[in-house]
Coordinates of C-alpha atoms in Angstrom, one line a residue:
M4 CA 123.7 126.7 139.1
S5 CA 123.6 123.0 139.4
E6 CA 123.1 120.8 136.4
I7 CA 119.8 119.6 137.8
E8 CA 118.5 123.1 138.5
V9 CA 117.7 125.1 135.3
D10 CA 115.2 127.9 135.0
S11 CA 113.8 126.4 131.8
A12 CA 112.9 123.1 133.5
P13 CA 109.5 121.9 132.3
W14 CA 108.1 121.5 135.7
V15 CA 108.6 125.1 136.9
G16 CA 105.5 126.1 138.9
R17 CA 104.0 122.6 138.9
D18 CA 103.2 120.6 142.1
L19 CA 104.5 117.3 143.3
H20 CA 102.8 115.6 146.3
L21 CA 105.2 113.7 148.5
E22 CA 104.5 112.3 152.0
L23 CA 107.5 113.0 154.1
S24 CA 107.0 110.5 156.9
G25 CA 109.0 108.0 158.9
T26 CA 112.3 108.2 160.7
G27 CA 115.7 109.6 159.6
S28 CA 117.0 112.8 158.3
R29 CA 115.0 115.1 156.0
R30 CA 117.2 114.1 153.1
A31 CA 116.7 110.3 153.8
V32 CA 112.9 110.8 154.2
L33 CA 112.7 112.8 150.9
I34 CA 114.8 110.2 149.0
R35 CA 112.5 107.4 150.4
A36 CA 109.4 109.3 149.4
I37 CA 110.6 109.8 145.8
R38 CA 111.7 106.2 145.4
D39 CA 108.2 105.0 146.7
A40 CA 106.4 107.3 144.2
I41 CA 108.5 105.8 141.4
R42 CA 108.2 102.2 142.6
T43 CA 104.4 102.4 142.8
G44 CA 104.1 103.9 139.3
R45 CA 102.8 107.3 140.6
L46 CA 105.8 108.9 138.9
A47 CA 106.1 107.3 135.5
A48 CA 109.3 107.2 133.5
E49 CA 110.2 110.5 131.8
T50 CA 108.1 112.5 134.3
P51 CA 109.8 115.8 135.0
L52 CA 110.4 116.7 138.6
P53 CA 110.1 120.3 139.9
P54 CA 113.4 122.3 140.3
Y55 CA 114.8 121.8 143.7
R56 CA 114.2 125.4 144.7
S57 CA 110.4 125.0 144.0
L58 CA 110.1 121.6 145.7
A59 CA 112.1 122.9 148.7
A60 CA 109.7 125.9 149.1
D61 CA 106.7 123.6 148.8
L62 CA 108.0 121.1 151.4
G63 CA 109.4 123.7 153.7
I64 CA 112.9 122.2 153.7
A65 CA 116.3 123.5 152.7
R66 CA 117.3 123.8 149.1
N67 CA 120.5 121.9 149.6
T68 CA 118.5 119.0 151.2
V69 CA 116.5 118.6 147.9
A70 CA 119.6 119.1 145.8
D71 CA 121.5 116.4 147.7
A72 CA 118.5 114.0 147.5
Y73 CA 118.2 114.6 143.7
A74 CA 121.9 114.0 143.3
E75 CA 121.8 110.7 145.2
L76 CA 118.8 109.5 143.2
V77 CA 120.6 110.4 140.0
A78 CA 123.6 108.4 141.1
E79 CA 121.4 105.4 142.0
G80 CA 119.7 105.5 138.6
W81 CA 116.3 106.5 139.8
L82 CA 116.5 110.0 138.1
T83 CA 118.3 111.6 135.2
A84 CA 119.6 115.1 135.0
R85 CA 120.5 116.9 131.7
Q86 CA 121.3 120.5 131.1
G87 CA 118.3 122.2 129.6
S88 CA 115.8 119.5 130.4
G89 CA 115.9 119.4 134.2
T90 CA 115.5 116.3 136.3
R91 CA 113.3 113.4 135.2
V92 CA 112.4 109.9 136.3
A93 CA 114.8 107.6 134.6
R94 CA 113.5 105.2 131.9
R95 CA 115.0 102.2 133.7
A96 CA 113.2 103.0 137.0
E97 CA 110.5 100.4 136.5
P98 CA 107.5 100.6 138.9
L99 CA 106.2 97.7 140.8
A100 CA 102.9 96.1 139.9
A101 CA 100.4 98.9 139.1
P102 CA 97.6 99.4 141.7
R103 CA 94.8 96.8 141.2
R104 CA 92.0 98.2 139.1
R105 CA 88.5 97.9 140.3
A106 CA 86.3 95.6 138.3
R107 CA 84.1 97.4 135.7
T108 CA 80.5 97.8 136.6
D109 CA 79.5 99.3 133.3
P110 CA 79.4 97.3 130.0
P111 CA 82.4 97.6 127.7
A112 CA 82.1 99.7 124.6
R113 CA 81.9 96.4 122.6
P114 CA 81.2 92.9 123.9
A115 CA 84.3 90.8 124.4
G116 CA 85.2 88.9 121.2
S117 CA 83.2 91.2 118.9
T118 CA 84.8 92.4 115.7
H119 CA 81.8 94.4 114.4
D120 CA 79.2 96.4 116.3
L121 CA 75.7 97.0 114.9
R122 CA 74.0 97.8 118.2
Q123 CA 71.6 100.7 118.3
G124 CA 72.0 103.9 120.2
Q125 CA 75.3 105.3 119.1
P126 CA 76.2 107.8 116.4
D127 CA 79.3 107.6 114.2
A128 CA 82.0 108.8 116.6
A129 CA 84.4 109.5 113.8
S130 CA 82.0 112.1 112.4
F131 CA 82.1 114.5 115.4
P132 CA 82.7 118.0 114.0
R133 CA 85.9 118.6 115.8
G134 CA 87.0 121.7 113.8
A135 CA 83.7 123.5 114.1
W136 CA 83.4 122.6 117.7
V137 CA 86.8 123.9 118.6
A138 CA 86.0 127.2 116.8
S139 CA 82.8 127.5 118.8
V140 CA 84.8 126.8 122.0
R141 CA 87.0 129.8 121.2
R142 CA 84.2 132.1 120.3
A143 CA 82.1 131.1 123.3
L144 CA 84.9 131.6 125.8
N145 CA 86.0 134.9 124.4
A146 CA 82.4 136.2 124.5
A147 CA 81.4 134.7 127.9
P148 CA 80.8 137.2 130.7
N149 CA 83.0 136.8 133.8
E150 CA 80.0 135.6 135.9
A151 CA 79.7 132.5 133.7
F152 CA 82.7 131.1 135.5
G153 CA 81.2 131.6 139.0
P154 CA 79.0 129.2 140.9
G155 CA 76.5 128.8 138.1
D156 CA 72.8 128.3 137.7
P157 CA 71.3 124.8 138.0
Q158 CA 68.7 125.7 135.3
G159 CA 71.5 126.1 132.8
R160 CA 73.3 128.9 131.0
P161 CA 70.8 131.5 129.6
E162 CA 72.8 131.6 126.3
L163 CA 72.0 127.9 125.7
R164 CA 68.4 128.1 126.8
A165 CA 67.8 131.1 124.5
A166 CA 69.5 129.3 121.6
L167 CA 67.5 126.1 122.2
T168 CA 64.2 128.1 122.4
D169 CA 64.7 129.4 118.9
Y170 CA 66.1 126.2 117.4
L171 CA 63.4 123.9 118.8
A172 CA 60.7 126.2 117.6
R173 CA 62.1 126.3 114.1
V174 CA 63.1 122.7 113.7
R175 CA 60.8 120.7 116.0
G176 CA 57.7 123.0 116.4
V177 CA 58.3 123.3 120.2
R178 CA 56.6 126.3 121.9
T179 CA 58.4 127.5 124.9
H180 CA 60.4 130.3 126.6
P181 CA 64.0 130.1 128.0
D182 CA 62.6 130.2 131.5
R183 CA 60.8 126.9 130.9
I184 CA 63.9 125.1 129.8
V185 CA 66.2 123.2 132.3
I186 CA 69.5 121.8 131.1
C187 CA 70.3 118.2 132.0
S188 CA 72.7 115.6 130.8
G189 CA 70.3 113.5 128.8
F190 CA 67.0 111.6 128.9
A191 CA 68.1 109.3 131.8
H192 CA 69.1 112.3 133.9
A193 CA 65.7 113.9 133.1
L194 CA 63.9 110.8 134.2
R195 CA 65.8 110.8 137.5
L196 CA 65.0 114.5 138.2
L197 CA 61.4 114.3 137.2
F198 CA 60.6 111.2 139.2
A199 CA 62.5 112.3 142.2
G200 CA 60.3 115.3 142.4
P201 CA 57.1 116.5 140.5
L202 CA 56.1 113.3 138.7
R203 CA 54.7 110.1 140.3
G204 CA 53.7 106.7 139.1
P205 CA 52.4 104.4 137.9
V206 CA 53.6 105.4 134.5
A207 CA 52.4 104.3 131.1
V208 CA 55.2 103.3 128.8
E209 CA 55.4 101.8 125.3
S210 CA 55.6 98.0 125.4
Y211 CA 58.9 98.1 123.6
G212 CA 61.6 100.4 124.8
L213 CA 64.9 100.6 126.8
A214 CA 65.1 98.4 129.8
F215 CA 67.5 100.9 131.2
H216 CA 64.8 103.6 131.3
R217 CA 62.4 101.2 133.0
S218 CA 65.0 100.4 135.6
I219 CA 65.4 104.1 136.4
L220 CA 61.7 104.3 137.1
A221 CA 61.8 101.1 139.2
T222 CA 64.6 102.6 141.3
A223 CA 62.2 105.6 141.9
S224 CA 59.6 103.1 143.1
T225 CA 57.5 103.8 140.0
R226 CA 55.5 101.0 138.4
T227 CA 55.5 100.9 134.6
L228 CA 52.4 99.8 132.7
P229 CA 52.9 98.8 129.1
L230 CA 51.0 100.2 126.1
R231 CA 50.5 98.0 123.1
I232 CA 52.3 99.3 119.9
D233 CA 51.7 98.7 116.3
E234 CA 52.6 100.4 113.0
H235 CA 50.8 103.5 114.2
G236 CA 52.8 103.8 117.4
A237 CA 51.6 103.4 121.0
D238 CA 47.9 102.7 121.5
T239 CA 47.3 105.9 123.5
E240 CA 43.5 105.3 123.3
A241 CA 44.1 102.7 125.9
L242 CA 45.6 105.1 128.4
A243 CA 42.3 105.7 130.2
A244 CA 42.1 102.0 131.0
L245 CA 45.5 101.9 132.9
P246 CA 44.8 102.1 136.6
G247 CA 46.3 105.2 138.3
A248 CA 48.5 106.3 135.4
R249 CA 49.0 110.0 135.3
V250 CA 52.2 110.1 133.1
A251 CA 52.7 108.6 129.7
V252 CA 56.3 108.2 128.3
L253 CA 56.2 108.2 124.5
T254 CA 58.6 108.4 121.6
P255 CA 56.2 110.1 119.1
A256 CA 58.6 111.1 116.3
H257 CA 60.1 107.6 115.9
Q258 CA 58.9 104.8 118.1
F259 CA 61.8 103.1 119.8
P260 CA 62.8 100.6 118.7
T261 CA 60.1 99.5 116.2
G262 CA 60.1 102.7 114.2
G263 CA 57.3 104.9 112.8
P264 CA 55.7 108.0 114.1
L265 CA 52.8 108.2 116.5
S266 CA 49.7 108.7 114.3
P267 CA 47.8 112.0 114.4
D268 CA 44.7 110.6 116.1
R269 CA 46.8 108.8 118.7
R270 CA 48.6 112.1 119.4
V271 CA 45.3 113.8 120.0
A272 CA 44.1 110.9 122.2
A273 CA 47.2 111.2 124.4
L274 CA 46.6 114.9 124.9
D275 CA 42.9 114.5 125.5
W276 CA 43.8 111.9 128.2
A277 CA 46.3 114.3 129.8
R278 CA 43.9 117.2 129.8
A279 CA 41.0 115.2 131.2
G280 CA 42.9 113.7 134.2
G281 CA 45.5 116.3 134.9
G282 CA 48.2 114.0 133.4
I283 CA 51.5 114.6 131.7
V284 CA 52.9 113.3 128.4
L285 CA 56.7 112.8 128.6
E286 CA 58.0 113.1 125.1
D287 CA 61.4 111.5 124.3
D288 CA 62.6 113.1 121.1
Y289 CA 65.7 111.0 120.9
D290 CA 66.5 111.3 117.2
G291 CA 63.8 113.5 115.7
E292 CA 66.2 115.4 113.4
F293 CA 67.0 112.3 111.3
R294 CA 64.4 111.6 108.7
Y295 CA 64.9 110.3 105.2
D296 CA 61.8 109.3 103.3
R297 CA 59.1 111.4 105.0
R298 CA 58.3 114.9 106.0
P299 CA 59.5 116.1 109.4
V300 CA 57.2 115.1 112.3
G301 CA 56.8 117.9 114.7
A302 CA 56.9 117.5 118.5
V303 CA 53.7 116.7 120.4
Q304 CA 54.7 119.5 122.8
G305 CA 53.8 122.1 120.2
M306 CA 50.1 121.0 120.5
D307 CA 49.9 121.6 124.2
P308 CA 52.9 123.0 126.1
D309 CA 51.1 122.8 129.4
R310 CA 50.5 119.1 129.3
V311 CA 53.8 117.9 127.7
V312 CA 57.4 117.6 129.0
Y313 CA 59.7 117.5 126.0
V314 CA 63.1 116.0 126.4
G315 CA 66.0 116.1 123.9
S316 CA 69.7 115.8 123.8
V317 CA 72.8 115.8 121.6
S318 CA 73.5 112.1 122.3
K319 CA 72.5 111.0 118.8
S320 CA 73.1 114.2 116.9
L321 CA 76.6 115.0 118.1
S322 CA 78.0 112.7 120.7
P323 CA 76.9 111.0 124.0
A324 CA 80.2 112.2 125.4
I325 CA 79.1 115.8 125.4
R326 CA 76.5 114.9 128.1
L327 CA 74.0 117.7 127.3
G328 CA 70.3 117.5 127.1
W329 CA 67.2 119.7 127.9
M330 CA 63.8 119.5 129.4
V331 CA 61.1 121.8 128.1
L332 CA 58.7 122.0 131.0
P333 CA 55.2 123.2 131.8
E334 CA 55.7 126.3 133.9
P335 CA 54.5 124.8 137.2
L336 CA 57.1 122.0 137.0
V337 CA 60.2 124.2 136.6
A338 CA 60.6 125.1 140.3
D339 CA 60.0 121.5 141.4
V340 CA 62.7 120.1 139.0
L341 CA 65.2 122.8 140.1
A342 CA 64.5 121.9 143.7
V343 CA 65.5 118.3 143.0
K344 CA 68.5 119.3 141.0
G345 CA 69.8 121.4 143.8
L346 CA 72.2 124.3 144.0
R347 CA 75.5 122.4 143.3
E348 CA 77.0 119.7 141.1
A349 CA 74.1 118.2 139.2
W350 CA 74.5 120.2 136.0
A351 CA 76.6 120.2 132.9
G352 CA 79.9 122.1 132.5
V353 CA 79.6 125.8 131.6
T354 CA 82.1 125.5 128.7
D355 CA 80.1 122.8 126.9
Q356 CA 76.9 124.8 127.4
L357 CA 78.4 128.0 126.0
T358 CA 79.9 126.1 123.2
L359 CA 76.7 124.4 122.2
A360 CA 74.9 127.8 122.3
D361 CA 77.4 129.2 119.8
F362 CA 77.3 126.0 117.7
V363 CA 73.5 126.3 117.4
E364 CA 73.3 130.1 117.0
G365 CA 76.0 130.1 114.3
G366 CA 74.2 127.5 112.2
H367 CA 76.9 124.9 112.7
Y368 CA 74.5 122.5 114.3
D369 CA 72.1 122.7 111.3
R370 CA 74.9 122.1 108.9
H371 CA 76.2 119.1 110.9
I372 CA 72.7 117.6 111.1
R373 CA 72.2 117.9 107.3
R374 CA 75.6 116.3 106.7
M375 CA 74.9 113.5 109.1
R376 CA 71.5 113.0 107.6
R377 CA 73.1 112.3 104.2
H378 CA 75.7 110.1 105.8
Y379 CA 73.2 107.9 107.7
R380 CA 70.8 107.7 104.8
A381 CA 73.7 106.3 102.7
R382 CA 74.4 103.8 105.5
R383 CA 70.7 102.8 105.6
D384 CA 70.5 102.5 101.8
H385 CA 73.6 100.2 101.8
L386 CA 72.0 98.0 104.4
L387 CA 68.8 97.7 102.4
A388 CA 70.6 97.0 99.2
E389 CA 72.6 94.2 100.9
L390 CA 69.5 92.7 102.4
A391 CA 67.7 92.8 99.0
A392 CA 70.7 91.0 97.4
H393 CA 71.4 88.4 100.1
A394 CA 68.3 88.1 102.3
P395 CA 65.2 89.3 100.3
H396 CA 62.9 87.3 102.6
V397 CA 63.8 89.6 105.5
T398 CA 61.8 92.8 105.9
A399 CA 63.3 96.0 107.3
T400 CA 60.9 98.3 109.2
G401 CA 61.3 101.7 110.9
I402 CA 63.7 102.9 108.2
A403 CA 62.1 106.2 107.3
A404 CA 64.0 107.9 110.1
G405 CA 66.5 107.4 112.9
L406 CA 69.8 105.5 113.2
H407 CA 68.5 101.9 113.3
A408 CA 66.3 99.5 111.5
V409 CA 64.3 96.5 112.7
L410 CA 64.7 93.3 110.7
R411 CA 61.6 91.1 111.0
L412 CA 62.4 87.4 111.2
P413 CA 60.4 84.2 110.9
A414 CA 58.8 83.1 114.2
G415 CA 61.2 81.4 116.5
T416 CA 64.4 82.3 114.7
E417 CA 65.6 85.4 116.7
P418 CA 67.7 83.6 119.3
A419 CA 69.5 81.6 116.6
A420 CA 70.2 84.7 114.6
V421 CA 71.6 86.6 117.6
A422 CA 73.8 83.6 118.4
A423 CA 75.0 83.2 114.8
A424 CA 75.9 86.9 114.7
A425 CA 77.8 86.6 118.0
S426 CA 79.7 83.5 116.7
R427 CA 80.9 85.6 113.8
G428 CA 82.0 88.5 116.0
L429 CA 79.0 90.7 115.4
A430 CA 77.3 92.5 118.3
L431 CA 73.7 93.3 117.8
D432 CA 70.4 93.1 119.8
G433 CA 67.3 91.0 119.4
L434 CA 64.0 92.7 119.4
S435 CA 62.8 90.7 122.4
A436 CA 65.5 92.5 124.6
F437 CA 63.4 95.6 124.4
R438 CA 60.0 94.1 125.3
H439 CA 58.4 95.1 128.5
P440 CA 58.2 92.0 130.8
D441 CA 54.4 92.7 131.4
A442 CA 53.6 93.2 127.7
T443 CA 50.8 91.1 126.3
G444 CA 49.9 90.1 122.8
P445 CA 52.2 89.0 119.9
A446 CA 55.9 89.0 120.4
P447 CA 57.4 89.1 116.9
D448 CA 61.0 88.0 116.3
G449 CA 63.4 90.5 115.0
L450 CA 66.8 92.1 115.1
V451 CA 67.5 95.8 116.0
V452 CA 70.3 96.9 113.7
G453 CA 72.1 100.2 114.4
Y454 CA 73.7 101.3 111.2
A455 CA 75.4 104.5 112.6
T456 CA 78.0 103.0 114.9
P457 CA 80.8 101.3 112.8
P458 CA 83.5 103.5 111.2
D459 CA 83.2 103.8 107.4
H460 CA 85.9 101.3 106.7
A461 CA 84.3 98.6 108.8
Y462 CA 80.6 99.1 107.9
P463 CA 80.5 97.0 104.7
A464 CA 82.0 94.0 106.4
A465 CA 79.7 94.4 109.4
V466 CA 76.7 94.3 107.1
Q467 CA 78.0 91.3 105.2
T468 CA 78.5 89.5 108.5
L469 CA 74.9 90.4 109.4
C470 CA 73.5 88.9 106.2
R471 CA 75.4 85.7 106.7
S472 CA 73.9 85.4 110.2
L473 CA 70.2 85.7 109.1
P474 CA 68.0 82.7 108.9
P475 CA 67.4 81.2 105.5
A476 CA 64.1 81.7 103.7
A477 CA 61.4 79.2 104.6
D478 CA 60.9 76.4 102.1
G479 CA 58.2 76.8 99.5

């Protein structure tokens, strides 16, 4: 056996794609193809190559041809061959310039030049329950039926839909059946599915919210009509005055971003409006599990399952990287949503769905939520204590629940505060960034501070930087 051909080679059974083109002998063409793969960086230093018998079979050429090509490339310094470790790309074989990367079209994880990140919308990534999640992966895969790894169901795995039915009823007061749940990848995906099919505009939205969500509706040729908000949530009593609106998108448990639950009378007003005109309330329950200083606020869906579309996800509770969400639909909308979703591609991976089902059913999700509730409450309390010590003139609102707070600022000071934070390497958002462009009425100044994102070691410094960036108290 040749020194470069050993049965224990690490690439036994692996594939290597090579284009054998051009003129010359088979040996010369193969040598050129391997050199090109190394030069361009497609084969990095220390990459193991297949044994010559495997590569010869894959390429349909003689074994000796591959063996001779390997030997020449070893002699030239492109490859190395050691007994027991097979043939590898040599460390000195430096590639040419790497292929040019396409410019990013998505925003970076943190703005350039920022040391600290207090933007809203992201949980503490370091707190993801890796051990419990891995254990659920093992249990879920071992218990999964063979058909789970077939073509799949666009509605989502029945195990997850059943687990969510019980969980949402117990924790959020949602009334549904597994057949009325459709799995999606989050609220944005739900918007795209709903407004590409059963729902039509114009749509009533809260006058403060995510511009990203409004842009999705705009792409669907759907006009958005802003509803005034105050400390009681959206003014749903004004829905009847909005021309043509048949859908209202609300965040009843914790208005985003200003905070506070939708008051009971305004919940009733929203449902009365939907019943009277055949409308739909689209309930975004984006962080309903996280409450600190108040009793849980149940879902509006529980009051009228036939007039409310309830949407939730694990983006805030576990991780946005999991890409799992759910729509709880009135029965007549299920078929329409599935028709838009289609029979292929537009659904989450089966492994994650099965894992989340096990995670929920085994009580691990509840335990994680309780742990994170304590964690985020401590973060919030630290923020409030620092504000009381260093900026007592600044009021924090929306702090009874969720993962962010709104700091109310004196009129006209928001732009300077955002700029001061940026100059100190702190990324955060001004309240005005969330205001609907057609909103009327007062436009208060403020900062939206997400206290969940920074790792533990960086959080105190981020809060100190925030306090140094706030405007001073007004004289007198």
